[in-house]
Short mmCIF file of C-alpha atoms in Angstrom, two decimals:
data_model
loop_
_atom_site.label_atom_id
_atom_site.label_comp_id
_atom_site.label_asym_id
_atom_site.label_seq_id
_atom_site.Cartn_x
_atom_site.Cartn_y
_atom_site.Cartn_z
CA MET A 649 17.16 95.03 -31.83
CA SER A 650 15.24 92.01 -33.33
CA ARG A 651 11.82 92.23 -34.75
CA LEU A 652 9.16 89.82 -32.98
CA ASP A 653 7.49 87.61 -35.56
CA ILE A 654 3.74 87.77 -35.69
CA ILE A 655 3.34 84.34 -34.24
CA ASP A 656 5.54 85.32 -31.16
CA ALA A 657 4.26 88.89 -30.72
CA SER A 658 0.48 87.22 -30.80
CA PHE A 659 1.42 85.85 -27.13
CA HIS A 660 2.94 89.14 -25.96
CA TYR A 661 -0.67 90.81 -26.99
CA SER A 662 -2.81 88.13 -25.52
CA GLY A 663 -4.92 89.07 -22.73
CA ASP A 664 -4.91 85.37 -21.52
CA ALA A 665 -3.61 85.01 -17.94
CA SER A 666 -2.19 81.80 -18.54
CA ARG A 667 -0.18 82.50 -21.81
CA ASP A 668 3.26 81.65 -20.37
CA GLN A 669 5.27 78.60 -20.36
CA TYR A 670 6.06 77.10 -17.07
CA VAL A 671 8.90 74.30 -16.45
CA LEU A 672 8.59 72.70 -12.84
CA VAL A 673 11.74 70.98 -11.30
CA ALA A 674 11.81 69.04 -8.09
CA PHE A 675 15.20 68.57 -6.48
CA ALA A 676 15.98 66.00 -3.53
CA VAL A 677 18.01 67.66 -0.76
CA THR A 678 20.01 65.13 1.01
CA GLY A 679 22.30 67.25 2.86
CA GLU A 680 22.03 71.03 4.10
CA MET A 681 19.34 72.81 2.59
CA PRO A 682 20.82 75.77 0.49
CA THR A 683 19.69 79.21 1.51
CA PHE A 684 17.56 81.16 -1.06
CA GLY A 685 20.58 83.48 -1.62
CA GLN A 686 22.76 80.75 -2.57
CA ILE A 687 19.84 79.27 -4.85
CA SER A 688 19.60 82.68 -6.13
CA ASP A 689 23.00 83.29 -7.10
CA PHE A 690 22.97 79.83 -8.71
CA ILE A 691 20.24 80.77 -10.95
CA SER A 692 21.43 84.32 -11.76
CA THR A 693 24.87 83.35 -12.62
CA ARG A 694 23.36 80.69 -15.26
CA ALA A 695 20.80 83.25 -16.50
CA ALA A 696 23.27 85.90 -17.15
CA ALA A 697 25.01 83.92 -19.91
CA ILE A 698 21.86 82.67 -21.70
CA PRO A 699 21.21 85.35 -24.31
CA GLU A 700 17.05 84.39 -24.46
CA LEU A 701 16.89 85.28 -20.71
CA THR A 702 18.89 88.99 -21.02
CA LYS A 703 16.48 90.35 -23.15
CA ARG A 704 12.95 92.22 -22.79
CA ILE A 705 10.18 93.78 -25.23
CA VAL A 706 9.99 96.99 -26.42
CA GLU A 707 6.69 98.28 -28.35
CA VAL A 708 6.80 100.34 -31.62
CA PRO A 709 5.06 103.54 -30.83
CA GLY A 710 1.46 103.38 -31.97
CA ASN A 711 1.87 99.31 -32.38
CA LEU A 712 2.73 100.47 -36.00
CA ASP A 713 4.66 97.40 -36.01
CA PHE A 714 5.63 94.62 -34.11
CA PRO A 715 7.68 94.83 -30.78
CA ARG A 716 11.20 94.61 -30.66
CA TRP A 717 13.77 92.66 -28.57
CA VAL A 718 16.28 94.79 -26.57
CA HIS A 719 19.07 93.91 -23.96
CA ASP A 720 17.25 93.85 -20.48
CA ASP A 721 19.77 95.82 -17.95
CA ALA A 722 17.94 94.49 -14.83
CA PRO A 723 20.08 92.00 -12.78
CA ALA A 724 19.14 88.33 -13.21
CA ALA A 725 18.69 88.16 -9.32
CA SER A 726 15.44 90.48 -9.78
CA HIS A 727 13.97 87.85 -11.80
CA VAL A 728 14.11 85.12 -8.76
CA PHE A 729 11.54 85.00 -6.18
CA GLU A 730 11.08 82.95 -3.07
CA ILE A 731 7.74 81.09 -2.07
CA SER A 732 7.93 81.07 1.74
CA ASP A 733 4.37 79.66 2.24
CA ALA A 734 4.82 76.64 0.51
CA ARG A 735 5.73 74.20 3.34
CA THR A 736 3.91 70.90 1.74
CA TRP A 737 3.58 69.68 -1.65
CA ASN A 738 0.07 70.51 -1.60
CA ASP A 739 0.73 74.06 -0.41
CA PHE A 740 3.31 74.40 -3.29
CA ARG A 741 0.83 73.09 -5.98
CA ARG A 742 -1.99 75.85 -4.54
CA ALA A 743 0.95 78.39 -5.11
CA VAL A 744 1.18 77.29 -8.70
CA ASP A 745 -2.39 77.91 -9.18
CA ARG A 746 -1.85 81.59 -8.29
CA LEU A 747 1.36 81.79 -10.58
CA VAL A 748 -0.38 80.53 -13.73
CA THR A 749 -2.89 83.54 -13.44
CA ASP A 750 -0.11 86.10 -13.29
CA PRO A 751 1.77 86.24 -16.34
CA VAL A 752 4.88 88.08 -16.92
CA ASP A 753 5.10 91.63 -18.60
CA ALA A 754 7.77 91.13 -21.10
CA THR A 755 8.25 94.63 -21.56
CA GLU A 756 9.62 94.54 -18.04
CA ALA A 757 10.86 91.30 -17.63
CA ALA A 758 10.35 88.15 -19.85
CA TRP A 759 10.91 85.31 -17.22
CA ARG A 760 11.05 84.25 -13.33
CA VAL A 761 12.14 81.67 -11.54
CA HIS A 762 9.72 80.82 -8.37
CA VAL A 763 11.94 78.76 -5.63
CA ALA A 764 10.22 77.05 -2.48
CA ARG A 765 12.62 75.60 0.05
CA ASP A 766 12.45 72.92 2.44
CA VAL A 767 9.02 71.50 0.79
CA SER A 768 8.07 68.11 2.53
CA GLU A 769 5.87 65.44 1.07
CA VAL A 770 6.99 65.90 -2.38
CA PRO A 771 6.59 62.62 -4.90
CA GLN A 772 9.42 60.45 -5.19
CA THR A 773 11.40 61.52 -1.85
CA SER A 774 11.13 60.99 1.89
CA GLY A 775 12.95 64.24 2.79
CA THR A 776 12.43 67.55 2.21
CA SER A 777 12.94 69.08 -1.19
CA ILE A 778 13.46 72.40 -3.36
CA VAL A 779 11.02 72.81 -6.11
CA VAL A 780 11.21 75.49 -8.74
CA VAL A 781 9.07 76.78 -11.36
CA PHE A 782 10.89 78.58 -14.26
CA GLN A 783 8.03 80.82 -15.99
CA VAL A 784 9.02 82.60 -19.27
CA SER A 785 7.05 84.27 -21.97
CA HIS A 786 5.69 82.37 -24.72
CA ALA A 787 7.32 85.24 -27.05
CA VAL A 788 10.60 84.08 -26.04
CA ALA A 789 10.12 80.00 -26.40
CA ASP A 790 7.69 77.28 -27.20
CA GLY A 791 7.37 74.39 -25.10
CA ARG A 792 11.02 72.57 -26.27
CA GLY A 793 12.52 75.97 -26.35
CA ALA A 794 11.31 76.48 -22.59
CA SER A 795 12.62 73.06 -21.57
CA GLN A 796 15.87 73.83 -23.28
CA LEU A 797 16.27 77.01 -21.22
CA ALA A 798 15.36 75.27 -18.28
CA ARG A 799 18.33 72.72 -19.01
CA MET A 800 20.45 75.56 -19.39
CA LEU A 801 19.66 77.07 -16.12
CA PHE A 802 20.11 73.58 -14.30
CA ALA A 803 22.53 71.70 -16.21
CA PRO A 804 25.47 69.90 -14.44
CA THR A 805 27.99 72.31 -16.13
CA PRO A 806 27.14 75.79 -17.41
CA ASP A 807 26.52 75.97 -21.24
CA SER A 808 29.63 77.84 -22.57
CA THR A 809 28.48 78.19 -26.11
CA ALA A 810 28.92 81.70 -27.38
CA ARG A 811 25.64 83.28 -28.94
CA ALA A 812 24.87 86.73 -29.72
CA HIS A 813 22.90 89.13 -27.30
CA VAL A 814 20.48 91.51 -28.32
CA GLY A 815 21.10 95.35 -28.90
CA THR A 816 20.35 98.13 -26.54
CA VAL A 817 17.16 100.43 -26.67
CA ARG A 818 16.79 102.97 -29.75
CA SER A 819 14.42 105.23 -30.93
CA LEU A 820 11.67 103.32 -32.52
CA VAL A 821 9.84 106.59 -34.20
CA PRO A 822 11.36 105.90 -37.55
CA ALA A 823 10.29 102.23 -37.58
CA ALA A 824 6.75 103.53 -36.76
CA VAL A 825 6.51 106.15 -39.19
CA GLY A 826 8.29 103.70 -41.80
CA SER A 827 5.68 100.86 -40.92
CA ALA A 828 2.69 103.35 -41.42
CA LEU A 829 3.74 104.67 -44.81
CA THR A 830 4.37 101.35 -46.15
CA LEU A 831 1.14 99.78 -44.39
CA PRO A 832 -1.20 99.57 -47.59
CA ILE A 833 1.67 98.07 -49.90
CA ARG A 834 2.64 95.59 -47.02
CA THR A 835 -1.08 94.41 -46.72
CA ALA A 836 -1.61 94.06 -50.21
CA ALA A 837 1.26 92.16 -50.63
CA ALA A 838 0.68 89.69 -47.73
CA ARG A 839 -2.92 89.17 -49.03
CA LEU A 840 -1.38 88.24 -52.54
CA ALA A 841 1.29 85.73 -50.84
CA ALA A 842 -1.84 84.22 -48.76
CA ARG A 843 -3.98 83.83 -51.85
CA LYS A 844 -1.24 82.39 -53.96
CA ALA A 845 -0.25 79.74 -51.44
CA ARG A 846 -3.80 78.82 -50.65
CA ARG A 847 -4.30 78.22 -54.19
CA ALA A 848 -1.20 75.94 -54.41
CA TYR A 849 -2.25 73.94 -51.49
CA ALA A 850 -5.62 73.61 -52.99
CA HIS A 851 -4.58 72.57 -56.31
CA GLU A 852 -2.30 69.70 -54.73
CA HIS A 853 -4.99 68.49 -52.26
CA GLY A 854 -8.36 69.21 -53.92
CA PHE A 855 -9.62 71.42 -51.01
CA GLU A 856 -8.59 74.77 -49.29
CA PRO A 857 -6.46 74.55 -46.05
CA LEU A 858 -9.32 75.93 -43.61
CA GLN A 859 -11.66 72.92 -45.00
CA ARG A 860 -9.40 70.10 -43.44
CA ASP A 861 -11.22 70.31 -40.15
CA SER A 862 -14.63 69.35 -39.27
CA HIS A 863 -16.92 69.84 -36.32
CA ARG A 864 -18.00 67.43 -33.63
CA PRO A 865 -19.98 67.30 -30.67
CA GLY A 866 -18.76 69.43 -27.70
CA ILE A 867 -18.16 67.84 -24.37
CA ARG A 868 -17.78 68.78 -20.80
CA GLY A 869 -14.41 70.65 -20.88
CA ASN A 870 -15.04 72.34 -23.72
CA ALA A 871 -16.39 75.52 -22.32
CA ASP A 872 -14.39 78.61 -22.64
CA PRO A 873 -12.91 79.07 -19.28
CA THR A 874 -12.86 82.06 -16.92
CA PRO A 875 -9.57 83.56 -15.52
CA SER A 876 -9.51 80.80 -12.53
CA ARG A 877 -7.11 77.89 -12.67
CA VAL A 878 -6.34 74.68 -10.84
CA SER A 879 -3.90 72.21 -11.36
CA HIS A 880 -3.27 68.58 -10.57
CA VAL A 881 0.18 66.92 -10.98
CA HIS A 882 0.82 63.18 -10.60
CA VAL A 883 4.21 61.90 -10.78
CA CYS A 884 4.17 58.02 -12.41
CA ALA A 885 6.58 55.63 -10.96
CA PRO A 886 9.92 55.47 -12.95
CA GLY A 887 9.65 53.43 -16.18
CA LEU A 888 5.80 53.24 -16.03
CA LEU A 889 5.41 54.66 -19.51
CA THR A 890 8.48 53.92 -20.84
CA GLN A 891 8.21 50.30 -21.19
CA SER A 892 6.53 50.21 -24.08
CA THR A 893 7.84 50.69 -27.70
CA LEU A 894 4.85 53.11 -28.25
CA SER A 895 5.84 56.77 -27.70
CA VAL A 896 4.82 58.73 -24.54
CA THR A 897 2.75 60.89 -26.94
CA THR A 898 0.83 57.75 -28.22
CA LEU A 899 0.24 56.31 -24.90
CA ALA A 900 -0.67 59.72 -23.38
CA LEU A 901 -3.59 60.09 -26.03
CA THR A 902 -4.52 56.78 -25.47
CA ALA A 903 -4.90 57.57 -21.87
CA VAL A 904 -6.67 60.59 -22.22
CA SER A 905 -9.37 58.87 -24.58
CA LEU A 906 -9.70 56.25 -21.69
CA ALA A 907 -10.06 58.67 -19.16
CA THR A 908 -12.62 60.93 -21.16
CA GLU A 909 -14.67 57.87 -22.06
CA ARG A 910 -14.97 56.71 -18.38
CA TYR A 911 -15.50 60.15 -16.90
CA LEU A 912 -18.35 60.96 -19.47
CA ASP A 913 -19.76 57.59 -18.74
CA ALA A 914 -19.71 58.23 -14.86
CA VAL A 915 -21.64 61.37 -15.35
CA GLY A 916 -24.18 60.02 -17.48
CA ASP A 917 -22.98 61.80 -21.14
CA THR A 918 -22.51 60.00 -24.37
CA THR A 919 -18.70 59.79 -25.61
CA PRO A 920 -19.11 60.98 -29.30
CA ASP A 921 -17.49 58.42 -31.77
CA THR A 922 -15.62 61.33 -33.12
CA LEU A 923 -13.80 62.17 -29.73
CA ASN A 924 -10.45 63.86 -30.62
CA SER A 925 -7.74 65.91 -29.13
CA LEU A 926 -5.59 68.92 -30.22
CA VAL A 927 -1.62 68.13 -30.26
CA PRO A 928 0.81 70.52 -30.68
CA MET A 929 3.53 69.45 -33.27
CA ALA A 930 6.91 70.62 -33.91
CA VAL A 931 7.82 72.24 -37.53
CA PRO A 932 10.68 70.62 -38.58
CA ASP A 933 14.07 72.26 -38.36
CA ASP A 934 14.76 72.43 -42.10
CA SER A 935 11.46 73.86 -42.73
CA PRO A 936 11.55 77.93 -43.18
CA TRP A 937 10.01 79.36 -40.08
CA ASN A 938 10.50 82.98 -38.77
CA ALA A 939 8.99 82.53 -35.33
CA VAL A 940 10.52 81.10 -32.16
CA ASN A 941 7.30 79.15 -31.60
CA ARG A 942 8.06 76.30 -33.95
CA VAL A 943 4.85 74.93 -33.47
CA VAL A 944 1.64 73.91 -35.58
CA ASN A 945 -1.76 72.40 -33.97
CA GLY A 946 -3.05 69.20 -35.09
CA ALA A 947 -6.43 67.05 -34.41
CA VAL A 948 -5.93 63.58 -33.79
CA ASP A 949 -8.49 60.87 -33.45
CA LEU A 950 -8.68 58.87 -30.27
CA HIS A 951 -10.35 56.01 -31.63
CA VAL A 952 -12.80 55.56 -28.59
CA THR A 953 -14.81 52.76 -30.60
CA THR A 954 -11.97 50.46 -30.31
CA PRO A 955 -12.36 48.82 -26.91
CA ASP A 956 -8.96 46.95 -27.00
CA LEU A 957 -6.61 49.27 -25.53
CA ARG A 958 -3.55 47.85 -27.52
CA GLU A 959 -5.31 48.15 -30.54
CA ARG A 960 -6.48 51.60 -29.82
CA ALA A 961 -3.25 52.68 -28.97
CA GLN A 962 -2.05 51.39 -32.38
CA ALA A 963 -4.92 53.02 -34.06
CA ILE A 964 -3.88 56.42 -32.03
CA ARG A 965 -0.32 56.16 -33.05
CA ALA A 966 -1.34 55.71 -36.68
CA SER A 967 -3.75 58.87 -36.69
CA LEU A 968 -1.06 60.58 -34.74
CA ARG A 969 1.48 59.83 -37.86
CA ARG A 970 -0.95 60.88 -40.53
CA THR A 971 -1.58 64.24 -38.72
CA ARG A 972 1.75 65.06 -37.98
CA ALA A 973 2.44 64.38 -41.94
CA GLU A 974 -0.42 66.73 -42.82
CA MET A 975 0.30 69.68 -40.50
CA THR A 976 4.20 69.64 -41.46
CA ASP A 977 3.34 69.17 -45.35
CA PRO A 978 5.52 71.95 -46.76
CA LEU A 979 2.46 73.45 -48.94
CA LEU A 980 0.55 74.00 -45.49
CA LEU A 981 3.45 75.47 -43.82
CA ARG A 982 4.00 78.04 -46.44
CA TRP A 983 0.40 79.18 -46.46
CA ILE A 984 0.83 79.52 -42.53
CA SER A 985 3.78 81.90 -43.07
CA ALA A 986 1.80 83.70 -45.68
CA GLU A 987 -1.03 84.28 -43.34
CA ASN A 988 1.20 85.74 -40.99
CA LEU A 989 2.72 88.40 -43.05
CA ILE A 990 0.12 90.91 -42.62
CA PRO A 991 1.20 94.03 -40.75
CA ALA A 992 0.94 94.59 -37.07
CA PRO A 993 -2.04 97.17 -37.12
CA VAL A 994 -4.07 95.08 -39.51
CA PHE A 995 -3.46 92.22 -37.01
CA LEU A 996 -4.47 93.95 -33.96
CA ALA A 997 -7.60 95.69 -35.51
CA MET A 998 -8.71 92.16 -36.70
CA LYS A 999 -7.98 90.85 -33.06
CA LYS A 1000 -10.00 93.66 -31.21
CA LEU A 1001 -12.75 92.92 -34.11
CA THR A 1002 -13.07 89.39 -33.20
CA ALA A 1003 -12.89 90.30 -29.39
CA ARG A 1004 -16.01 92.33 -29.89
CA ARG A 1005 -17.83 89.71 -31.99
CA VAL A 1006 -17.06 86.48 -30.36
CA ARG A 1007 -17.84 86.93 -26.55
CA PRO A 1008 -16.83 83.78 -24.13
CA ASN A 1009 -19.19 81.01 -23.94
CA HIS A 1010 -19.04 79.50 -20.48
CA SER A 1011 -21.39 76.62 -21.37
CA VAL A 1012 -20.76 73.42 -23.37
CA PRO A 1013 -20.85 74.23 -27.02
CA GLU A 1014 -22.98 72.24 -29.52
CA THR A 1015 -19.88 71.56 -31.54
CA VAL A 1016 -16.19 72.37 -31.60
CA LEU A 1017 -13.14 71.35 -33.78
CA THR A 1018 -11.31 69.59 -31.14
CA ASN A 1019 -12.59 67.98 -27.66
CA SER A 1020 -9.34 67.84 -25.75
CA THR A 1021 -5.72 69.01 -25.47
CA VAL A 1022 -2.57 66.64 -24.94
CA ILE A 1023 0.88 68.25 -24.71
CA SER A 1024 3.78 65.73 -24.32
CA VAL A 1025 7.31 67.25 -23.85
CA ASP A 1026 10.74 65.27 -23.31
CA ARG A 1027 12.74 67.28 -21.22
CA GLY A 1028 15.82 65.23 -21.45
CA THR A 1029 18.01 62.96 -18.99
CA LYS A 1030 17.56 63.32 -15.25
CA ASP A 1031 21.16 64.84 -14.59
CA LEU A 1032 19.96 68.37 -14.02
CA GLU A 1033 21.05 69.82 -10.45
CA LEU A 1034 20.67 72.88 -8.26
CA CYS A 1035 23.16 73.70 -5.83
CA GLY A 1036 24.33 70.19 -5.80
CA ALA A 1037 20.77 68.66 -5.52
CA PRO A 1038 19.80 66.26 -7.93
CA ALA A 1039 16.76 66.64 -10.18
CA LEU A 1040 13.87 64.26 -9.22
CA PHE A 1041 10.90 65.08 -11.72
CA THR A 1042 9.63 67.89 -14.02
CA ALA A 1043 6.11 69.12 -14.60
CA GLY A 1044 4.11 71.76 -16.63
CA PHE A 1045 1.13 73.52 -16.81
CA PRO A 1046 -0.38 73.84 -20.46
CA MET A 1047 -2.61 77.03 -21.07
CA LEU A 1048 -6.33 76.88 -21.50
CA GLY A 1049 -8.05 78.69 -24.37
CA PRO A 1050 -11.45 79.09 -26.31
CA ALA A 1051 -13.37 75.99 -25.90
CA ARG A 1052 -10.72 74.53 -23.47
CA SER A 1053 -11.41 74.46 -20.00
CA LEU A 1054 -9.21 71.48 -19.54
CA THR A 1055 -5.91 70.67 -20.83
CA HIS A 1056 -3.34 67.64 -20.28
CA GLY A 1057 0.48 67.97 -20.09
CA PHE A 1058 2.80 64.66 -19.84
CA TYR A 1059 6.30 65.83 -19.18
CA GLY A 1060 9.34 63.61 -19.06
CA LEU A 1061 12.65 63.80 -17.05
CA GLY A 1062 14.94 60.64 -17.68
CA ASP A 1063 12.19 57.71 -17.22
CA THR A 1064 9.75 59.49 -14.83
CA ILE A 1065 6.72 60.79 -16.59
CA SER A 1066 4.61 63.60 -14.73
CA VAL A 1067 0.74 63.56 -15.50
CA CYS A 1068 -0.66 67.24 -15.17
CA VAL A 1069 -4.07 68.75 -15.57
CA VAL A 1070 -4.76 72.29 -15.91
CA ALA A 1071 -8.48 73.34 -15.74
CA CYS A 1072 -10.45 76.27 -14.71
CA PRO A 1073 -12.68 75.28 -11.45
CA ASP A 1074 -15.42 77.65 -12.86
CA THR A 1075 -16.36 75.91 -16.21
CA PHE A 1076 -15.07 72.32 -15.44
CA PRO A 1077 -15.63 71.85 -11.47
CA ASP A 1078 -15.53 68.32 -11.70
CA HIS A 1079 -11.50 68.59 -12.12
CA GLU A 1080 -10.40 66.67 -9.19
CA ARG A 1081 -12.69 63.59 -10.01
CA TYR A 1082 -11.51 63.82 -13.58
CA SER A 1083 -7.58 63.88 -12.68
CA GLU A 1084 -8.24 60.67 -10.59
CA ILE A 1085 -9.86 58.75 -13.69
CA LEU A 1086 -7.00 59.84 -15.36
CA VAL A 1087 -4.58 58.43 -13.38
CA ALA A 1088 -6.08 55.29 -13.46
CA ALA A 1089 -6.27 55.08 -17.03
CA VAL A 1090 -2.49 56.24 -17.34
CA THR A 1091 -1.58 52.71 -15.36
CA ASP A 1092 -4.31 50.44 -17.41
CA VAL A 1093 -2.96 51.76 -20.77
CA ALA A 1094 0.63 51.22 -19.50
CA GLU A 1095 -0.13 47.78 -18.51
CA ALA A 1096 -1.88 46.81 -21.40
CA THR A 1097 0.77 48.03 -23.70
CA ALA A 1098 3.73 47.26 -21.81
CA GLY A 1099 6.55 45.52 -24.11
CA ARG A 1100 4.10 45.64 -27.11
CA THR A 1101 4.44 47.31 -30.54
#
């Protein structure tokens, strides 16, 4: 049995309904439509050979330590479900809105695959398609990891790389007792390590890690969401966002800056000059990091005071590079790791205390640390297939959170990028209008930066 790191365990403990990772892949069917049984067999055979998909979580008695991964004895086919009421693309999108409010219980099953067959009006094809959503606990994988697992499920040939599987269930009572006995020592050691790491960072930079961020005015979309979710997916024409020498992440941030500016202007609000976006950034592969979720969140300036889109994109690219360098600073990563050494009982007690003290605010707050969220994931080449049906495009559904009633996801498969918006309809009811503005902004940014450095 392997122990979850605190970062991975935090997703398991989260009460947020949208805490999972979601990978949508659409497949074009040119011949006979495969049966659900054939599709289930295809997926189950692949999943059984992927160690990350053959495990589930077991909690330590009393939550005196973080949970353990153990082998999942359930057949892989029990994780595959058919969506029978999605006859059109719009039907499927509404089904997705239900899926993202129904997280997996990783103590029973850490993943699911949802399958819709004979779906019409799917973008990029005139026939009927198969559309699947791979849903996996965030404790299993981050965004890159979920994309890699999806590729293993739908690669042209199965992955034959031998990897170790987790062990079977054993009594966790000894672990609970040992954790309880050493709790005071481990808590003190964690605090000492965090203090040393914080001082080392401050000595190098002249300020402490938590002093890096500054508050800015809140905007529509910065309210705390309710559990309700709605999504929008726009599939760009192939090559639209790959003609520029700028990265898709830079173009995505530029488009979001323009869309936010246009939307706020349309509703009569002022766009703050300090408008920025939260961007998840990968921890370097050579950096010590115990969690499978190798991601830190940085804040990137969106430069809305720069009217020329080419110049704005260049400025955003520079801000993105600067933020990435700051967030992957070894001293900062060392401090984050040290802060995450706290034992499970202390972590859970702090979590409960925060929940009691800080109630959700469903109105727009006066100030926030970040105004928007942009996630950009490259899911590789467009060579995936399901029962002989080739992949068309991919999409995803980023989670909402405190002060985040609206998130953006840009997901690439080959030269095709999907622009995805997830919103809370209760706290951001104008989501459809905003999504239309965003799609137009993506096109304008792509045209303004095509072939430019």
